[in-house]
Amino acid sequence: MDLPVSQAPLPPSGWGIAAAAAADASWTPVFTGSGREYFRIWIVNLFLTVATLGIYSAWAKVRRLQYFDRNTSLGGAVFDFRGDPKAILRGRILALAMLVAYHYAFGFSSTVSLIIIGLLAIALPFLMRGALRFRLYNTEYRGIRFGFTGSVAGAYGIFLPILLIFVLPGLLLTINPANPLIFTSFLLYLLWPLMHFLLTKYQHGNASFGSAHSSVRIFAGSFYKLYLIAFGLSLAATAAFFILVAGLVILGKIMGGDESGIAVWMPMIAAALYYIALLLCFPYMAARIANLVWSNTSFPGITIRSDMSARSFARLQVVNVLLTIVTLGLYRPFAVVRIHRFRLAAMTVVAAGGLDHVLVQATLAPGSASGDGAADFFGFDFSW
């Protein structure tokens, strides 16, 4: 019979460091599902969602999350999702009501729009925190639930500035269209890398697995660096495309082409090349930020590494987009599976002393069996 961790015999004195190093183990998460299997789930979900005017979308989300969790294994065990579809439906009805209220707020008086936006500002951070708690609390691995311990104050400190960045320009335009602050308010978008950093730190730094709490070591400067590189790449690609378009125009004139025909096709070519540039820049950002964040996120006894190749991810995304367009959207579930498998294959989980030892430690502290004792708060899901 195996001894409890606290009673296990210690190795001889000379073996301490070597035995500890040998006990460490690493795993790469594995996805055992397939695009064909997920396509069947996806097409049924799509049909029932349309047939029920969107009501079934909550059950569709649960089926999707369960499929991906139950086909994702780590160290020989799979994850699971146990969310309630009715809770997701309540959250989506609430989200739709808030979206409609925001959309029509500017159609009334300035006072009404200010009141509605104020109510949304009060409710949104609390609801977003609830969505994070709902998603993690209903996810488990080897019978141990995940959780989210971020505070309400932290949620307001993160989501209120983000809401301000997106709402302020439109609000100023409604109150006084001639206000010069309307244009300067767009400078708030320069703070988006900082907001992205704070949001990521709030998410990754407040997760829990049983009694084990996560920690994350990232800095705002790293996010600004990645955003500046991506911005530089997009500028370079855009400039190259404009030069190419200008060259085609000049070549067309030299060859005696119809200028009206050139005028029709050049904007379309420029737009196509621009979107190709976006397809190259966004995967770069996604891969680099995933590597930065996950490689600096850890739990007691567990470290995580992410080594996504930005170039490979960009090629994957380009192929996925092209095949999705060619198949009129039917390739979408296959693309989702390929992306999920690609992300997992780039990750490595290292457990000090072995995974079983870490799992035992995650269940030893008082209160771990009931998460954080706040299950009654998981009555809805605000996410999509």
Short mmCIF file of C-alpha atoms in Angstrom, two decimals:
data_model
loop_
_atom_site.label_atom_id
_atom_site.label_comp_id
_atom_site.label_asym_id
_atom_site.label_seq_id
_atom_site.Cartn_x
_atom_site.Cartn_y
_atom_site.Cartn_z
CA MET A 1 0.00 0.00 0.00
CA ASP A 2 1.31 3.45 -0.88
CA LEU A 3 2.21 5.63 2.05
CA PRO A 4 0.78 9.17 2.36
CA VAL A 5 3.16 11.83 1.20
CA SER A 6 3.88 13.03 4.74
CA GLN A 7 4.84 9.46 5.83
CA ALA A 8 6.84 8.37 2.77
CA PRO A 9 10.39 7.27 3.73
CA LEU A 10 13.12 9.74 2.86
CA PRO A 11 15.99 8.72 0.53
CA PRO A 12 19.52 8.40 1.90
CA SER A 13 21.15 11.74 2.62
CA GLY A 14 23.37 11.69 -0.46
CA TRP A 15 20.46 11.18 -2.85
CA GLY A 16 18.39 14.25 -2.05
CA ILE A 17 19.00 16.46 -5.06
CA ALA A 18 19.29 13.64 -7.59
CA ALA A 19 16.12 11.90 -6.39
CA ALA A 20 14.15 15.13 -6.44
CA ALA A 21 15.30 15.89 -9.98
CA ALA A 22 14.47 12.35 -11.09
CA ALA A 23 11.01 12.63 -9.57
CA ASP A 24 10.14 15.65 -11.69
CA ALA A 25 8.10 14.76 -14.76
CA SER A 26 6.75 16.62 -17.75
CA TRP A 27 3.76 16.07 -20.01
CA THR A 28 2.37 17.60 -23.15
CA PRO A 29 -1.44 17.86 -23.26
CA VAL A 30 -2.92 15.66 -25.96
CA PHE A 31 -6.15 16.17 -27.89
CA THR A 32 -7.69 12.88 -29.02
CA GLY A 33 -10.68 14.29 -30.91
CA SER A 34 -10.93 14.84 -34.64
CA GLY A 35 -12.34 17.40 -37.02
CA ARG A 36 -14.80 14.84 -38.39
CA GLU A 37 -16.21 14.09 -34.94
CA TYR A 38 -16.48 17.76 -34.02
CA PHE A 39 -18.08 18.54 -37.40
CA ARG A 40 -21.02 16.29 -36.50
CA ILE A 41 -21.45 18.07 -33.18
CA TRP A 42 -21.02 21.48 -34.80
CA ILE A 43 -23.54 20.94 -37.59
CA VAL A 44 -26.20 19.64 -35.17
CA ASN A 45 -25.55 22.55 -32.82
CA LEU A 46 -25.84 25.00 -35.71
CA PHE A 47 -29.10 23.50 -36.96
CA LEU A 48 -30.75 23.40 -33.53
CA THR A 49 -29.54 26.90 -32.68
CA VAL A 50 -31.09 28.30 -35.85
CA ALA A 51 -34.27 26.24 -35.41
CA THR A 52 -34.76 27.51 -31.84
CA LEU A 53 -33.88 31.14 -32.70
CA GLY A 54 -30.71 30.96 -30.64
CA ILE A 55 -32.09 29.36 -27.50
CA TYR A 56 -30.22 26.10 -28.06
CA SER A 57 -26.92 27.98 -28.28
CA ALA A 58 -26.46 27.53 -24.52
CA TRP A 59 -26.71 23.75 -24.83
CA ALA A 60 -24.50 23.92 -27.92
CA LYS A 61 -21.79 25.66 -25.91
CA VAL A 62 -21.90 23.00 -23.19
CA ARG A 63 -21.62 20.24 -25.80
CA ARG A 64 -18.68 22.03 -27.41
CA LEU A 65 -16.81 22.58 -24.14
CA GLN A 66 -17.47 19.04 -23.00
CA TYR A 67 -16.20 17.63 -26.28
CA PHE A 68 -12.93 19.56 -26.13
CA ASP A 69 -12.37 19.01 -22.39
CA ARG A 70 -13.20 15.31 -22.46
CA ASN A 71 -10.86 14.78 -25.41
CA THR A 72 -7.98 16.69 -23.83
CA SER A 73 -5.75 14.51 -21.68
CA LEU A 74 -2.80 15.26 -19.44
CA GLY A 75 -0.79 12.52 -17.80
CA GLY A 76 -3.33 9.89 -18.81
CA ALA A 77 -6.38 11.68 -17.36
CA VAL A 78 -8.91 13.88 -19.16
CA PHE A 79 -10.54 17.17 -18.23
CA ASP A 80 -14.28 17.66 -17.88
CA PHE A 81 -16.80 20.49 -18.01
CA ARG A 82 -19.98 20.36 -15.91
CA GLY A 83 -21.65 23.70 -16.61
CA ASP A 84 -25.43 24.09 -16.60
CA PRO A 85 -26.87 25.14 -20.00
CA LYS A 86 -29.71 27.00 -18.30
CA ALA A 87 -27.18 29.16 -16.48
CA ILE A 88 -25.52 29.99 -19.80
CA LEU A 89 -28.92 30.83 -21.32
CA ARG A 90 -29.71 33.23 -18.47
CA GLY A 91 -26.37 34.92 -18.98
CA ARG A 92 -26.92 35.30 -22.71
CA ILE A 93 -30.38 36.77 -22.24
CA LEU A 94 -28.85 39.28 -19.83
CA ALA A 95 -26.03 40.02 -22.28
CA LEU A 96 -28.52 40.57 -25.10
CA ALA A 97 -30.59 42.92 -22.94
CA MET A 98 -27.48 44.93 -22.08
CA LEU A 99 -26.43 45.08 -25.73
CA VAL A 100 -29.86 46.32 -26.82
CA ALA A 101 -29.91 48.89 -24.02
CA TYR A 102 -26.48 50.19 -25.07
CA HIS A 103 -27.42 50.24 -28.77
CA TYR A 104 -30.56 52.31 -28.24
CA ALA A 105 -29.22 54.47 -25.39
CA PHE A 106 -27.89 57.10 -27.80
CA GLY A 107 -31.28 57.36 -29.53
CA PHE A 108 -32.82 59.04 -26.51
CA SER A 109 -31.75 62.08 -24.55
CA SER A 110 -28.25 62.55 -23.26
CA THR A 111 -29.51 62.03 -19.72
CA VAL A 112 -31.03 58.64 -20.56
CA SER A 113 -27.88 57.52 -22.37
CA LEU A 114 -25.71 58.56 -19.40
CA ILE A 115 -27.95 56.65 -16.99
CA ILE A 116 -27.92 53.48 -19.11
CA ILE A 117 -24.16 53.61 -19.64
CA GLY A 118 -23.69 54.21 -15.92
CA LEU A 119 -25.78 51.13 -15.09
CA LEU A 120 -23.82 49.07 -17.60
CA ALA A 121 -20.56 50.30 -16.09
CA ILE A 122 -21.74 49.22 -12.66
CA ALA A 123 -22.93 45.78 -13.79
CA LEU A 124 -20.39 44.75 -16.42
CA PRO A 125 -17.26 44.19 -14.25
CA PHE A 126 -19.23 42.07 -11.76
CA LEU A 127 -20.74 40.01 -14.57
CA MET A 128 -17.40 39.49 -16.33
CA ARG A 129 -15.90 38.26 -13.07
CA GLY A 130 -18.87 35.91 -12.70
CA ALA A 131 -18.21 34.51 -16.17
CA LEU A 132 -14.58 33.75 -15.27
CA ARG A 133 -15.67 32.05 -12.06
CA PHE A 134 -18.37 30.05 -13.85
CA ARG A 135 -16.03 28.74 -16.55
CA LEU A 136 -13.27 27.63 -14.20
CA TYR A 137 -15.47 26.34 -11.39
CA ASN A 138 -17.25 24.00 -13.79
CA THR A 139 -13.96 22.63 -15.17
CA GLU A 140 -12.27 19.75 -13.37
CA TYR A 141 -9.32 17.40 -13.70
CA ARG A 142 -9.08 14.09 -11.85
CA GLY A 143 -12.07 15.07 -9.75
CA ILE A 144 -10.51 18.37 -8.61
CA ARG A 145 -12.24 21.56 -9.65
CA PHE A 146 -10.57 24.68 -10.92
CA GLY A 147 -11.61 28.04 -9.56
CA PHE A 148 -11.19 31.79 -9.87
CA THR A 149 -10.35 33.90 -6.82
CA GLY A 150 -10.13 37.36 -8.39
CA SER A 151 -11.75 40.06 -6.25
CA VAL A 152 -14.69 42.26 -7.20
CA ALA A 153 -12.51 45.34 -6.69
CA GLY A 154 -9.94 43.90 -9.08
CA ALA A 155 -12.64 43.29 -11.69
CA TYR A 156 -13.80 46.91 -11.49
CA GLY A 157 -10.21 48.13 -11.70
CA ILE A 158 -9.74 46.15 -14.94
CA PHE A 159 -13.05 46.26 -16.79
CA LEU A 160 -14.11 49.86 -16.05
CA PRO A 161 -11.07 51.39 -17.84
CA ILE A 162 -11.59 49.00 -20.77
CA LEU A 163 -15.24 50.07 -20.96
CA LEU A 164 -14.18 53.71 -20.80
CA ILE A 165 -11.77 53.30 -23.71
CA PHE A 166 -14.48 51.90 -25.98
CA VAL A 167 -17.44 54.02 -24.84
CA LEU A 168 -15.96 57.49 -24.26
CA PRO A 169 -15.58 58.57 -27.94
CA GLY A 170 -19.20 57.69 -28.75
CA LEU A 171 -20.45 59.26 -25.53
CA LEU A 172 -18.65 62.55 -26.22
CA LEU A 173 -19.97 62.53 -29.78
CA THR A 174 -23.54 62.18 -28.48
CA ILE A 175 -23.25 64.87 -25.84
CA ASN A 176 -21.46 67.45 -27.98
CA PRO A 177 -20.43 66.58 -31.57
CA ALA A 178 -18.28 69.71 -31.77
CA ASN A 179 -16.28 68.86 -28.67
CA PRO A 180 -12.56 68.73 -29.58
CA LEU A 181 -12.06 66.09 -26.90
CA ILE A 182 -13.73 63.57 -29.22
CA PHE A 183 -10.58 63.22 -31.30
CA THR A 184 -8.19 63.26 -28.36
CA SER A 185 -10.26 60.55 -26.63
CA PHE A 186 -9.11 58.13 -29.31
CA LEU A 187 -5.62 58.47 -27.83
CA LEU A 188 -6.92 56.24 -25.04
CA TYR A 189 -6.43 53.34 -27.43
CA LEU A 190 -2.70 53.76 -26.78
CA LEU A 191 -3.46 52.31 -23.35
CA TRP A 192 -4.82 49.07 -24.80
CA PRO A 193 -1.53 47.11 -24.38
CA LEU A 194 -1.59 48.14 -20.72
CA MET A 195 -5.23 47.04 -20.38
CA HIS A 196 -4.41 43.76 -22.10
CA PHE A 197 -1.58 43.22 -19.63
CA LEU A 198 -3.74 43.99 -16.59
CA LEU A 199 -6.59 41.78 -17.82
CA THR A 200 -4.23 38.87 -18.50
CA LYS A 201 -2.57 39.27 -15.11
CA TYR A 202 -5.99 39.32 -13.42
CA GLN A 203 -7.06 36.14 -15.22
CA HIS A 204 -3.87 34.09 -14.89
CA GLY A 205 -2.92 35.32 -11.45
CA ASN A 206 -6.22 34.42 -9.78
CA ALA A 207 -6.85 30.86 -10.95
CA SER A 208 -6.91 27.93 -8.56
CA PHE A 209 -6.77 24.16 -8.79
CA GLY A 210 -8.21 22.70 -5.64
CA SER A 211 -6.31 24.47 -2.87
CA ALA A 212 -3.41 25.43 -5.16
CA HIS A 213 -3.42 29.04 -6.38
CA SER A 214 -1.74 30.31 -9.51
CA SER A 215 0.87 33.01 -9.83
CA VAL A 216 1.96 34.93 -12.91
CA ARG A 217 5.10 36.96 -13.52
CA ILE A 218 4.61 39.27 -16.48
CA PHE A 219 5.26 42.96 -17.12
CA ALA A 220 3.47 45.67 -19.09
CA GLY A 221 6.61 46.50 -21.04
CA SER A 222 6.61 43.06 -22.65
CA PHE A 223 3.09 43.65 -23.97
CA TYR A 224 3.99 47.07 -25.38
CA LYS A 225 7.03 45.54 -27.06
CA LEU A 226 4.91 42.87 -28.77
CA TYR A 227 2.29 45.40 -29.85
CA LEU A 228 4.95 47.70 -31.29
CA ILE A 229 6.52 44.82 -33.24
CA ALA A 230 3.12 43.77 -34.61
CA PHE A 231 2.32 47.38 -35.49
CA GLY A 232 5.65 47.71 -37.30
CA LEU A 233 5.02 44.50 -39.22
CA SER A 234 1.56 45.68 -40.26
CA LEU A 235 2.96 49.04 -41.42
CA ALA A 236 5.69 47.33 -43.40
CA ALA A 237 3.23 44.92 -45.00
CA THR A 238 0.78 47.73 -45.81
CA ALA A 239 3.55 49.84 -47.37
CA ALA A 240 4.74 46.88 -49.44
CA PHE A 241 1.21 46.24 -50.66
CA PHE A 242 0.68 49.88 -51.65
CA ILE A 243 3.95 49.79 -53.56
CA LEU A 244 2.83 46.60 -55.28
CA VAL A 245 -0.54 48.11 -56.19
CA ALA A 246 1.12 51.26 -57.51
CA GLY A 247 3.47 49.11 -59.57
CA LEU A 248 0.55 47.20 -61.06
CA VAL A 249 -1.19 50.45 -61.95
CA ILE A 250 1.92 51.80 -63.67
CA LEU A 251 2.44 48.48 -65.47
CA GLY A 252 -1.18 48.51 -66.63
CA LYS A 253 -0.79 51.99 -68.09
CA ILE A 254 2.45 51.08 -69.84
CA MET A 255 0.78 48.07 -71.44
CA GLY A 256 -2.16 50.22 -72.51
CA GLY A 257 -4.69 48.73 -70.12
CA ASP A 258 -8.12 50.22 -69.52
CA GLU A 259 -7.79 52.66 -66.64
CA SER A 260 -11.41 52.13 -65.61
CA GLY A 261 -10.77 48.41 -65.28
CA ILE A 262 -7.63 49.05 -63.28
CA ALA A 263 -9.57 51.41 -61.00
CA VAL A 264 -12.10 48.65 -60.30
CA TRP A 265 -9.64 45.86 -59.57
CA MET A 266 -6.92 47.72 -57.68
CA PRO A 267 -9.00 48.45 -54.52
CA MET A 268 -10.06 44.80 -54.40
CA ILE A 269 -6.46 43.64 -54.73
CA ALA A 270 -5.35 46.11 -52.08
CA ALA A 271 -8.09 44.94 -49.70
CA ALA A 272 -7.18 41.29 -50.26
CA LEU A 273 -3.50 41.97 -49.60
CA TYR A 274 -4.36 44.01 -46.51
CA TYR A 275 -6.34 41.14 -45.00
CA ILE A 276 -3.47 38.79 -45.77
CA ALA A 277 -1.26 41.14 -43.75
CA LEU A 278 -3.71 40.92 -40.86
CA LEU A 279 -3.66 37.14 -41.12
CA LEU A 280 0.09 37.26 -40.64
CA CYS A 281 0.19 39.85 -37.82
CA PHE A 282 -2.59 38.51 -35.57
CA PRO A 283 -1.15 34.98 -35.37
CA TYR A 284 2.20 36.53 -34.49
CA MET A 285 0.59 38.40 -31.59
CA ALA A 286 -1.42 35.38 -30.46
CA ALA A 287 1.61 33.06 -30.45
CA ARG A 288 3.99 35.48 -28.77
CA ILE A 289 1.52 36.50 -26.06
CA ALA A 290 0.55 32.87 -25.40
CA ASN A 291 4.23 31.97 -24.98
CA LEU A 292 4.85 34.97 -22.74
CA VAL A 293 1.86 34.43 -20.46
CA TRP A 294 1.76 30.64 -20.14
CA SER A 295 5.52 30.33 -19.68
CA ASN A 296 5.25 32.70 -16.73
CA THR A 297 2.17 31.14 -15.14
CA SER A 298 2.65 28.51 -12.45
CA PHE A 299 0.96 26.65 -9.62
CA PRO A 300 2.72 25.31 -6.51
CA GLY A 301 4.79 22.42 -7.81
CA ILE A 302 3.70 22.99 -11.42
CA THR A 303 5.37 25.08 -14.11
CA ILE A 304 4.10 25.56 -17.65
CA ARG A 305 5.97 26.21 -20.86
CA SER A 306 4.56 27.34 -24.18
CA ASP A 307 6.68 27.26 -27.34
CA MET A 308 4.27 28.16 -30.12
CA SER A 309 5.96 28.98 -33.41
CA ALA A 310 4.54 32.26 -34.70
CA ARG A 311 5.48 31.34 -38.27
CA SER A 312 3.82 27.92 -38.12
CA PHE A 313 0.75 29.36 -36.45
CA ALA A 314 0.47 32.02 -39.15
CA ARG A 315 0.65 29.36 -41.88
CA LEU A 316 -2.02 27.34 -40.06
CA GLN A 317 -4.33 30.33 -39.77
CA VAL A 318 -3.91 31.30 -43.42
CA VAL A 319 -4.76 27.77 -44.57
CA ASN A 320 -7.73 27.63 -42.19
CA VAL A 321 -9.14 30.92 -43.44
CA LEU A 322 -8.71 29.99 -47.11
CA LEU A 323 -10.32 26.57 -46.67
CA THR A 324 -13.16 28.08 -44.63
CA ILE A 325 -13.86 30.57 -47.43
CA VAL A 326 -13.65 27.93 -50.16
CA THR A 327 -16.02 25.58 -48.29
CA LEU A 328 -18.45 28.40 -47.42
CA GLY A 329 -17.80 27.97 -43.71
CA LEU A 330 -18.06 24.18 -43.53
CA TYR A 331 -14.35 23.81 -42.76
CA ARG A 332 -14.76 25.91 -39.60
CA PRO A 333 -15.00 22.97 -37.12
CA PHE A 334 -11.92 21.34 -38.67
CA ALA A 335 -10.05 24.64 -38.29
CA VAL A 336 -11.03 24.91 -34.62
CA VAL A 337 -9.76 21.40 -33.93
CA ARG A 338 -6.46 22.07 -35.73
CA ILE A 339 -5.89 25.28 -33.75
CA HIS A 340 -6.73 23.59 -30.45
CA ARG A 341 -4.37 20.69 -31.16
CA PHE A 342 -1.61 23.08 -32.30
CA ARG A 343 -1.83 25.12 -29.10
CA LEU A 344 -1.76 22.04 -26.87
CA ALA A 345 1.17 20.48 -28.73
CA ALA A 346 3.24 23.58 -27.97
CA MET A 347 2.65 23.35 -24.20
CA THR A 348 4.58 21.39 -21.59
CA VAL A 349 3.49 20.89 -17.98
CA VAL A 350 6.25 20.09 -15.48
CA ALA A 351 5.33 18.73 -12.05
CA ALA A 352 7.92 18.80 -9.27
CA GLY A 353 7.95 15.44 -7.55
CA GLY A 354 5.53 13.94 -10.05
CA LEU A 355 1.95 14.77 -10.94
CA ASP A 356 0.44 12.49 -8.28
CA HIS A 357 2.37 14.32 -5.58
CA VAL A 358 1.09 17.69 -6.82
CA LEU A 359 -2.48 16.39 -6.95
CA VAL A 360 -2.26 15.18 -3.36
CA GLN A 361 -1.00 18.57 -2.25
CA ALA A 362 -3.84 20.31 -4.11
CA THR A 363 -6.42 18.42 -2.04
CA LEU A 364 -4.77 18.59 1.39
CA ALA A 365 -5.65 22.12 2.48
CA PRO A 366 -8.99 22.68 4.25
CA GLY A 367 -11.75 23.89 2.00
CA SER A 368 -10.40 22.40 -1.19
CA ALA A 369 -13.27 19.93 -1.52
CA SER A 370 -15.79 22.72 -1.90
CA GLY A 371 -13.68 25.02 -4.03
CA ASP A 372 -13.96 28.44 -2.40
CA GLY A 373 -17.38 27.73 -0.90
CA ALA A 374 -19.04 30.12 -3.32
CA ALA A 375 -20.87 27.78 -5.68
CA ASP A 376 -24.09 29.72 -5.21
CA PHE A 377 -22.54 32.61 -7.11
CA PHE A 378 -22.15 30.55 -10.27
CA GLY A 379 -25.74 31.05 -11.38
CA PHE A 380 -25.02 32.38 -14.85
CA ASP A 381 -22.47 32.59 -17.59
CA PHE A 382 -21.94 35.95 -19.24
CA SER A 383 -19.49 34.69 -21.87
CA TRP A 384 -20.14 33.53 -25.43
#
